[in-house]
mmCIF file of C-alpha atoms in Angstrom:
data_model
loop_
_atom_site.group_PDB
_atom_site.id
_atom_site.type_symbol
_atom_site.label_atom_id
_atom_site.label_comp_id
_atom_site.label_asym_id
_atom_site.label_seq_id
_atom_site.Cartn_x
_atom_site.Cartn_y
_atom_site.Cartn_z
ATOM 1 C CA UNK A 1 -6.365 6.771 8.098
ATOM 2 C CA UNK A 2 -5.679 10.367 7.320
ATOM 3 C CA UNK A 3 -7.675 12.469 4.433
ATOM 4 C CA UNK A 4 -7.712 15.646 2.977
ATOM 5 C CA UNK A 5 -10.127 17.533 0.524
ATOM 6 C CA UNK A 6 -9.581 19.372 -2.233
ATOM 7 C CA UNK A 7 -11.348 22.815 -1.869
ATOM 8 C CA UNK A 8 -11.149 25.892 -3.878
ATOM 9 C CA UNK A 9 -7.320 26.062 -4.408
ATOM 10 C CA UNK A 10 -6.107 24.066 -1.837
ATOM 11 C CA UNK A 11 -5.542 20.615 0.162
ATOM 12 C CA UNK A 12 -7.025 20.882 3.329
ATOM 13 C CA UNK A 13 -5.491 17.687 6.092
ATOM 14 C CA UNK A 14 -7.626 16.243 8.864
ATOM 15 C CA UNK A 15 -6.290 14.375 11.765
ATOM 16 C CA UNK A 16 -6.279 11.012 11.463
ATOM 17 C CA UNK A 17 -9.274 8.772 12.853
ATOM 18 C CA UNK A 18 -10.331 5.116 12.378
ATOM 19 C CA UNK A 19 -11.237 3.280 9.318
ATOM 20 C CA UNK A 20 -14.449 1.647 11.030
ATOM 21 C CA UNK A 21 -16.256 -1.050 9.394
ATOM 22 C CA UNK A 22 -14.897 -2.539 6.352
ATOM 23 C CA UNK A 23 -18.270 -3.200 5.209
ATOM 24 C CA UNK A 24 -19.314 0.677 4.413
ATOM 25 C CA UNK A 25 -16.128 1.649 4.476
ATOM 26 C CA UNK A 26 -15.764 2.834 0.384
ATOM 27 C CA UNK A 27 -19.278 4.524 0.479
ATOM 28 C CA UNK A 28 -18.418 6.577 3.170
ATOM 29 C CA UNK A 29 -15.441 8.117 1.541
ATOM 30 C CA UNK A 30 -17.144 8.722 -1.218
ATOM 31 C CA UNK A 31 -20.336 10.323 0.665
ATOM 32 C CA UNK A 32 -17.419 12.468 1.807
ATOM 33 C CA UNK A 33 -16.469 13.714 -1.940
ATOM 34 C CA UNK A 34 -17.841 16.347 -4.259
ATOM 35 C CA UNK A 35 -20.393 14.779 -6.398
ATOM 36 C CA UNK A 36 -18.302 16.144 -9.451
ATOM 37 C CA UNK A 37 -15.162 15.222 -7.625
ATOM 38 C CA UNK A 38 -13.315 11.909 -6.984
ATOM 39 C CA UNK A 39 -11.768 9.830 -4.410
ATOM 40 C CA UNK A 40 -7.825 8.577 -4.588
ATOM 41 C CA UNK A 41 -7.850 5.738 -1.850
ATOM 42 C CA UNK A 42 -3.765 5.177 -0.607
ATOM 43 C CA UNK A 43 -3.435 1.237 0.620
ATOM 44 C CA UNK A 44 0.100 0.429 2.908
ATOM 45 C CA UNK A 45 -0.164 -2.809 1.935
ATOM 46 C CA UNK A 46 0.940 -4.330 -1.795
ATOM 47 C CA UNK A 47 -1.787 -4.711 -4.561
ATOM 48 C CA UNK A 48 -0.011 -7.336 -7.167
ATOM 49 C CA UNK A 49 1.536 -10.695 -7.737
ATOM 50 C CA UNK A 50 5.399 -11.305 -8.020
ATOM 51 C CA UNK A 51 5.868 -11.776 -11.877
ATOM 52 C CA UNK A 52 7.680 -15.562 -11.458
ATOM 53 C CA UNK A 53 4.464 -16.736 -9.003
ATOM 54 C CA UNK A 54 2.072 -15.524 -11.459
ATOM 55 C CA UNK A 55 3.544 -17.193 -14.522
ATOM 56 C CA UNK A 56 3.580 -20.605 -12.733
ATOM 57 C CA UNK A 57 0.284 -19.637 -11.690
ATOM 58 C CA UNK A 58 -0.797 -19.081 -14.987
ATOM 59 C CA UNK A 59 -2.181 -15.546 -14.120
ATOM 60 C CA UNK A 60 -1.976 -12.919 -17.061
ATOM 61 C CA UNK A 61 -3.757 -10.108 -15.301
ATOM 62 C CA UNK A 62 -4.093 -9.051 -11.610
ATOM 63 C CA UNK A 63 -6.951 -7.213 -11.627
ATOM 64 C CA UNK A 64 -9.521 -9.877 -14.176
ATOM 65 C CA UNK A 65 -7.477 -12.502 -11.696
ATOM 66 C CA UNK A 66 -8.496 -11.052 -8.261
ATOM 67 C CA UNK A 67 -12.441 -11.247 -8.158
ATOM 68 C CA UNK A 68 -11.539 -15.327 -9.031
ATOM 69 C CA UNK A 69 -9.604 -15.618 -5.808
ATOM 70 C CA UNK A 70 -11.411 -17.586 -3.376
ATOM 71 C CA UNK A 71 -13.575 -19.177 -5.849
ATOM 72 C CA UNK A 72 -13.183 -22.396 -7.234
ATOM 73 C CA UNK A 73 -9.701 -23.739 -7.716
ATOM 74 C CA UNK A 74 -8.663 -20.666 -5.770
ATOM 75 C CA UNK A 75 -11.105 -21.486 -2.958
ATOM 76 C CA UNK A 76 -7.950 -21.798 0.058
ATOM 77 C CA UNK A 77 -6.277 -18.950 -1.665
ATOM 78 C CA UNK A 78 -7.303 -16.246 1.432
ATOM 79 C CA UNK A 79 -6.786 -19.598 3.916
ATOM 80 C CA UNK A 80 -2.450 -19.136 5.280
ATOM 81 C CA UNK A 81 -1.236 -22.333 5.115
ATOM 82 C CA UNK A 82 -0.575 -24.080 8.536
ATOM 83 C CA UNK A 83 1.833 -26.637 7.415
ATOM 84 C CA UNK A 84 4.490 -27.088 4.246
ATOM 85 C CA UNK A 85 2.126 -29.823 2.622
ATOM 86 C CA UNK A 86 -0.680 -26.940 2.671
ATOM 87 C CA UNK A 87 1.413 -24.554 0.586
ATOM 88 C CA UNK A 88 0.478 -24.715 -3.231
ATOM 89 C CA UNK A 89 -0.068 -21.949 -6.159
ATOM 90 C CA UNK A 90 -3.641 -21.498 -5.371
ATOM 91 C CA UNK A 91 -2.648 -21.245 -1.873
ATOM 92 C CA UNK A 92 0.580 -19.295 -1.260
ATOM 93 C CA UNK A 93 0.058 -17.780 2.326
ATOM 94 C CA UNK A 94 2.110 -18.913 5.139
ATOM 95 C CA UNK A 95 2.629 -19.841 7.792
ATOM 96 C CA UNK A 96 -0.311 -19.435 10.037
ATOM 97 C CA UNK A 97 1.739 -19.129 12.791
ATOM 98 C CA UNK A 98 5.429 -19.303 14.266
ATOM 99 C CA UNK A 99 6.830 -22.591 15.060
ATOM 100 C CA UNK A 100 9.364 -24.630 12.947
ATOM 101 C CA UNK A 101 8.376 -22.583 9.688
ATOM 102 C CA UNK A 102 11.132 -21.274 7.340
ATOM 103 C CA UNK A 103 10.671 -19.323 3.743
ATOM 104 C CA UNK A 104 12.498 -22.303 2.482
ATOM 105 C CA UNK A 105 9.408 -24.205 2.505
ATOM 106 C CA UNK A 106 7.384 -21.652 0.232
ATOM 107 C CA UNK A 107 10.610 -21.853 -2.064
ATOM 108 C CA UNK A 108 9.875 -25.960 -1.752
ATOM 109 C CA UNK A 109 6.105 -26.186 -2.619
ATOM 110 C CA UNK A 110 6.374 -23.166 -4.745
ATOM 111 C CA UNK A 111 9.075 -24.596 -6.654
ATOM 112 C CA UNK A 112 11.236 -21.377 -6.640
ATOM 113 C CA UNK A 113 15.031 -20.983 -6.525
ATOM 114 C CA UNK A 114 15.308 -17.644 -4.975
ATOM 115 C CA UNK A 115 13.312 -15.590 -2.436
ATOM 116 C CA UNK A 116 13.778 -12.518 -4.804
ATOM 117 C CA UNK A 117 10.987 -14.531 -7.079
ATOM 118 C CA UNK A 118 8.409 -14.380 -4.599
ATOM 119 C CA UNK A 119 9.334 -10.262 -4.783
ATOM 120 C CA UNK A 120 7.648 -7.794 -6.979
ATOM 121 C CA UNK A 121 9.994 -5.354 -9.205
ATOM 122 C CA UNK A 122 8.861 -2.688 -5.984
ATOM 123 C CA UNK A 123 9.581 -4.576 -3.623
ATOM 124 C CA UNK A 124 13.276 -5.505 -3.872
ATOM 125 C CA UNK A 125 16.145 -3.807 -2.597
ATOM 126 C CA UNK A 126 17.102 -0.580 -3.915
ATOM 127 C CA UNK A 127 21.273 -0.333 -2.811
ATOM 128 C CA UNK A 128 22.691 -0.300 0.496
ATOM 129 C CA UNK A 129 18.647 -1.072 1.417
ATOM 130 C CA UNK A 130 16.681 -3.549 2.758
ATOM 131 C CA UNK A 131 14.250 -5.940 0.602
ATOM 132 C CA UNK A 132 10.923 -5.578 1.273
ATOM 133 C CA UNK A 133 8.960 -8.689 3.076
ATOM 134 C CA UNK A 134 7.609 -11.830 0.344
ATOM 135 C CA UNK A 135 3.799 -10.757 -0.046
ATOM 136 C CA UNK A 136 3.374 -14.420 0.533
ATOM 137 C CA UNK A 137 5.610 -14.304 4.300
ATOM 138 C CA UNK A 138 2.692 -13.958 7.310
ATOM 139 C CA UNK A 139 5.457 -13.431 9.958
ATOM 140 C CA UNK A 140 7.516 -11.300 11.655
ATOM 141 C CA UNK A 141 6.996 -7.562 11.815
ATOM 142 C CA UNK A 142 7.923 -6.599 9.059
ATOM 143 C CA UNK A 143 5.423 -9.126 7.302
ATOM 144 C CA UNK A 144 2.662 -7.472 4.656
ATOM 145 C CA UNK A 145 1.153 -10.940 3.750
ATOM 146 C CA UNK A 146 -1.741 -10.815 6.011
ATOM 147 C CA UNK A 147 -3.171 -6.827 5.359
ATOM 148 C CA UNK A 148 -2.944 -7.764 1.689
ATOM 149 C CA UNK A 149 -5.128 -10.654 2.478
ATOM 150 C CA UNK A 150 -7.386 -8.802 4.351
ATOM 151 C CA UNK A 151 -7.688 -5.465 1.708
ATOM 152 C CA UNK A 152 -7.976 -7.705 -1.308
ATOM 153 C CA UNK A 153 -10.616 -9.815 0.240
ATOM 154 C CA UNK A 154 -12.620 -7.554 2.487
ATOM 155 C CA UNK A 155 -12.465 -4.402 0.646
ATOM 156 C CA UNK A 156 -10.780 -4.217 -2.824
ATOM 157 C CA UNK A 157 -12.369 -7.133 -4.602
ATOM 158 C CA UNK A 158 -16.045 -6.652 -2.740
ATOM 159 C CA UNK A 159 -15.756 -2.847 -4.264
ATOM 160 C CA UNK A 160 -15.123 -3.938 -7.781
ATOM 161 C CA UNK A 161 -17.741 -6.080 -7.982
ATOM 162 C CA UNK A 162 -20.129 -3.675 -6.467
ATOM 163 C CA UNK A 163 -22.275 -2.574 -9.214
ATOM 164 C CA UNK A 164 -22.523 1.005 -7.625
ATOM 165 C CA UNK A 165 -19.171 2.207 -6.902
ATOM 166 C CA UNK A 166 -17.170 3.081 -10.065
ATOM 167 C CA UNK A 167 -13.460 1.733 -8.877
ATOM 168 C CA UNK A 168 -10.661 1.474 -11.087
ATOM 169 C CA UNK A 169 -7.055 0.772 -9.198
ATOM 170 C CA UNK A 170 -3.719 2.601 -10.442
ATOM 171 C CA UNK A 171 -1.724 1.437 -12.463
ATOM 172 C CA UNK A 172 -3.606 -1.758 -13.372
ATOM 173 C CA UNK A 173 -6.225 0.752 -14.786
ATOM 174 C CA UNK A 174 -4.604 3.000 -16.560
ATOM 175 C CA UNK A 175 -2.441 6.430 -16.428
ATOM 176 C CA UNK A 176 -3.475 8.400 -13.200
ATOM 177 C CA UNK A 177 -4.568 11.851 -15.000
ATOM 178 C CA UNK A 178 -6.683 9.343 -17.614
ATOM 179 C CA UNK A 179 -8.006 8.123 -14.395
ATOM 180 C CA UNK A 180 -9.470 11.088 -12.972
ATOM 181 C CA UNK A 181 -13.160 11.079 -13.666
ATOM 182 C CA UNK A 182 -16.623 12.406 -11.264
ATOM 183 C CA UNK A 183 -17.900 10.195 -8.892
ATOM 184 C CA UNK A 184 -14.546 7.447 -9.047
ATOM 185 C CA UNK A 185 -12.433 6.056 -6.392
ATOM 186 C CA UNK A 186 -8.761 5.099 -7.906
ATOM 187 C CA UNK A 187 -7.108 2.603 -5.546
ATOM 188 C CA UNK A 188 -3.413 2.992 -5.268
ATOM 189 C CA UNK A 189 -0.602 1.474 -3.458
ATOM 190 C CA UNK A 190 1.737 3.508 -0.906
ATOM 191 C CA UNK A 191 4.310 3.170 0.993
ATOM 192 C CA UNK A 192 4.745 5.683 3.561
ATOM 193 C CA UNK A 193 8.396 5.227 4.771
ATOM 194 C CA UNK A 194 9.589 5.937 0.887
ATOM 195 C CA UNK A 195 8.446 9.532 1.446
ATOM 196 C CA UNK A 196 11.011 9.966 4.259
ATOM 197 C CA UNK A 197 13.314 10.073 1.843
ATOM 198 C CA UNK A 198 11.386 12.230 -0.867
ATOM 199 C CA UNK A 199 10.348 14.951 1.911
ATOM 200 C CA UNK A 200 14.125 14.476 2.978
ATOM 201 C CA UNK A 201 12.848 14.138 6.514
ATOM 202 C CA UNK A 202 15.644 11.771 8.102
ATOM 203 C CA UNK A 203 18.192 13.550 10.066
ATOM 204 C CA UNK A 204 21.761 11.516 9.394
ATOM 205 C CA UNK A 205 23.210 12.016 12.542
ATOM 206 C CA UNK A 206 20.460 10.125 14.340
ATOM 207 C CA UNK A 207 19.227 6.817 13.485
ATOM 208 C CA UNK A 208 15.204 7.249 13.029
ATOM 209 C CA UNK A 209 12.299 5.353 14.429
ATOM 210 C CA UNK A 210 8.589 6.198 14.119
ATOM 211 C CA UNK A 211 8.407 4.450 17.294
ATOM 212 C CA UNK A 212 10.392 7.581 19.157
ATOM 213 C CA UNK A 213 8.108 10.242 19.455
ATOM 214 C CA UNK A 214 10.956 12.497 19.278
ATOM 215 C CA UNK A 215 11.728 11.694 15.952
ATOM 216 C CA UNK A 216 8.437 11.440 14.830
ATOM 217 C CA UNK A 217 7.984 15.501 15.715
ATOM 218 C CA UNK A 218 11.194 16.275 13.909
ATOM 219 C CA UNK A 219 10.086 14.483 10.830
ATOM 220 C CA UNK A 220 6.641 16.247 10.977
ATOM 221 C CA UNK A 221 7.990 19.571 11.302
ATOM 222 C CA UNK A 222 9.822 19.300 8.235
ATOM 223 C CA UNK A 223 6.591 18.116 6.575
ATOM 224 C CA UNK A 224 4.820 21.043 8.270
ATOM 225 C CA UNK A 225 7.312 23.164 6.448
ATOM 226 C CA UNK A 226 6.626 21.699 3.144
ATOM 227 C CA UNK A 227 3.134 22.497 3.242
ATOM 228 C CA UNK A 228 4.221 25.716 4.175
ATOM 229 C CA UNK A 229 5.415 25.818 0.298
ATOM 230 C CA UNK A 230 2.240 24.374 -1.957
ATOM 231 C CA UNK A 231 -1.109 24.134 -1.581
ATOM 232 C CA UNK A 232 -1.428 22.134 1.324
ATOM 233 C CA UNK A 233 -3.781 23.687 4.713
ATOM 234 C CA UNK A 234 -3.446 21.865 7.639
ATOM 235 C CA UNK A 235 -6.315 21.581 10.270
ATOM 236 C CA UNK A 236 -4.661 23.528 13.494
ATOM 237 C CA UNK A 237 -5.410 20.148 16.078
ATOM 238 C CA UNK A 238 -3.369 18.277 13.673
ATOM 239 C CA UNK A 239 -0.469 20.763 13.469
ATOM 240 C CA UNK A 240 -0.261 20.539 17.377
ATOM 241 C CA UNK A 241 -0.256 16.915 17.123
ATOM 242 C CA UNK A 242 2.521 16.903 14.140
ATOM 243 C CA UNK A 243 4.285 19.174 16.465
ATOM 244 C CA UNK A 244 4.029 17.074 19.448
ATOM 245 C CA UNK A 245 4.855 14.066 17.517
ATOM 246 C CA UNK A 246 1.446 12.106 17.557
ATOM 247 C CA UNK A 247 1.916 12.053 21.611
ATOM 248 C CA UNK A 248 3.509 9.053 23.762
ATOM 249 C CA UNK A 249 0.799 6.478 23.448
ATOM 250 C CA UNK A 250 1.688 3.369 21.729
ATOM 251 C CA UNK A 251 -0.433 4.436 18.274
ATOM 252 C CA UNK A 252 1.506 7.317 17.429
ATOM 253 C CA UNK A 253 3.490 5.522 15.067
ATOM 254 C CA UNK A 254 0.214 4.526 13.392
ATOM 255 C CA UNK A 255 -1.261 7.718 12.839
ATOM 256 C CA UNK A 256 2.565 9.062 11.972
ATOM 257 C CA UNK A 257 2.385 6.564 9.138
ATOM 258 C CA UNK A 258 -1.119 7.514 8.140
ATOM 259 C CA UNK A 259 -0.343 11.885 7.483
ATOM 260 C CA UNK A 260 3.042 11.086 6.262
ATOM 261 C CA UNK A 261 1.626 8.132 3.181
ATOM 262 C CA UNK A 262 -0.994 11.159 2.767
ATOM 263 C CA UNK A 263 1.487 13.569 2.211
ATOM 264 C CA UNK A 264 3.377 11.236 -0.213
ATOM 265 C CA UNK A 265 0.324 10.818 -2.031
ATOM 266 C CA UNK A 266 -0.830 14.948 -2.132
ATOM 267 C CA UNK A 267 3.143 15.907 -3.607
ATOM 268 C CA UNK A 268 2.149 15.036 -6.682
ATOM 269 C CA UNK A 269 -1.396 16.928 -7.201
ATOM 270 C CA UNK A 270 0.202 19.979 -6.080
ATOM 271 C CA UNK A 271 3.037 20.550 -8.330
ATOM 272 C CA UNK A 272 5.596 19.240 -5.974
ATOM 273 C CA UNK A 273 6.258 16.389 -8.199
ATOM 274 C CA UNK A 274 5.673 14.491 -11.537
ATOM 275 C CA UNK A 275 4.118 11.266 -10.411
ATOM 276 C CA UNK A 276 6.197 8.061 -12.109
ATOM 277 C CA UNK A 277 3.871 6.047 -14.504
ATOM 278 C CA UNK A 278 4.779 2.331 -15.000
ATOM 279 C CA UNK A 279 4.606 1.392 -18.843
ATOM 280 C CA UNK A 280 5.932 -2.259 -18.847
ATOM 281 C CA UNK A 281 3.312 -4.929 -19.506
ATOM 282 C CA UNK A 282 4.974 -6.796 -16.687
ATOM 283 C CA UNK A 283 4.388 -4.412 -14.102
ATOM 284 C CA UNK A 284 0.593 -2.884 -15.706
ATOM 285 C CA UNK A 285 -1.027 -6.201 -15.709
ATOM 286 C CA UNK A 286 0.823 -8.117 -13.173
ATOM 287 C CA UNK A 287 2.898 -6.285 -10.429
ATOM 288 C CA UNK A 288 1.409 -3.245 -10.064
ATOM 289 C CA UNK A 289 3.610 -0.152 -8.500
ATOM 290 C CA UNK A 290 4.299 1.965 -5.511
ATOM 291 C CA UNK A 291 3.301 5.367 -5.928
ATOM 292 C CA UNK A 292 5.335 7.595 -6.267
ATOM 293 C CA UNK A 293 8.331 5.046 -6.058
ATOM 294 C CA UNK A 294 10.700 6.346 -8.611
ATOM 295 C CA UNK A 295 10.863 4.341 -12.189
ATOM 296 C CA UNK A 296 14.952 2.714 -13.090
#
């Protein structure tokens, strides 16, 4: 993860460093907070239901729905599915592993005509794009299924019923600036490889990969420059690592991913942007939003 505190009249970055245990994990950011400030949390993984699923699922709003899974009737809901015949609404994850499994068989069991149904508004493909992965699809690498299993269960949902940590989650909650209170986390959804486009940060004569180191230093100069422009400080070790392109080693893409969803995030608290706010029922109470993804 990557942070940065607000401080006087300016965002000052920190180099990335590990999450650590799950179990303290919202506590300690907001130890790290001003006791008048708050904290806006960015997740890389989707916080919603696709609009089709939770009709047949008979689920009118995400975030009264959420503390319920894994209780009850919704008791296998955080178990992925092994087989076909384990697939059902109150337990959509699969498969548990590669082998003979298709997304036809969540279409099956799900009763669904069209993969695009098991897609939030977000998540499908903006033109000449690719679709994003089915929340419910555990496989492949571009799969999001499991870290949404693991945020909602192990963090989100254990913070929300924590009597001592005041957490609301955008825009389930509400606008973001009606949001904003002391002593608050707001929970968002982000999706760092959006804001290569919004920083303009891909070159089009070269096809980009955070995996290239090379590219991954050309894309964080031009974010170095945009700080350059706002209110943005960055801590000098993590300039020399933006500049070197988060090194060789294999989790350079990682913390790549980490400064660059931060930076999506800090463009609009610092006048770079106006921050798109979801108004449609369907996508308040159900689907939740990107942020920062721009509105049709």
């Amino acid at each position: 993860m990557a942070n940065a505190i607000f401080s006087g009249d300016s965002f000052q970055v920190e180099p990335p460093e590990q999450v650590g245990e799950l179990e303290d994990f919202l506590h300690r950011l907001k130890s790290k907070a001003d006791p008048e400030g708050c904290v806006l949390l960015g997740f890389d993984f989707p916080i919603g239901l696709p609009y089709t699923y939770a009709q047949k699922a008979d689920v009118h709003n995400f975030l009264k729905s959420l503390p319920k899974f894994g209780q009850g009737e919704w008791q296998d809901f955080y178990h992925v599915a092994y087989s076909p015949d384990q697939i059902s609404i109150q337990r959509p994850f699969y498969p548990f592993r590669p082998g003979g499994t298709t997304r036809q068989h969540l279409l099956d069991k799900l009763e669904l005509q069209s993969i695009d149904e098991l897609r939030r508004e977000c998540e499908k493909a903006p033109p000449q794009e690719r679709a994003a992965s089915p929340i419910f699809w555990t496989l492949g690498a571009q799969q999001v299924g499991k870290a949404a299993l693991n945020g909602w269960e192990q963090v989100i949902v254990p913070g929300l019923t924590n009597p001592s940590l005041d957490i609301v989650i955008w825009p389930f909650s509400g606008l973001m600036m009606d949001l904003i209170r002391p002593d608050r986390i707001i929970i968002a959804e982000t999706y760092p490889a959006q804001y290569l486009h919004q920083f303009d940060l891909l070159d089009d004569q070269i096809r980009f990969s955070k995996r290239r180191q090379s590219d991954r230093a050309m894309a964080a100069a031009r974010l170095i420059q945009s700080a350059e422009k706002y209110s943005i400080m960055i801590n000098p070790e993590l300039e020399s690592s933006m500049r070197d392109g988060f090194g060789p080693k294999k989790d350079g893409d990682d913390r790549f991913d980490a400064v660059l969803g931060l930076f999506g995030m800090l463009q609009f608290f610092t006048g770079l942007k106006q921050l798109p706010e979801p108004d449609r029922p369907r996508l308040r109470q159900i689907e939740g939003w990107i942020l920062g993804l721009p509105l049709e």
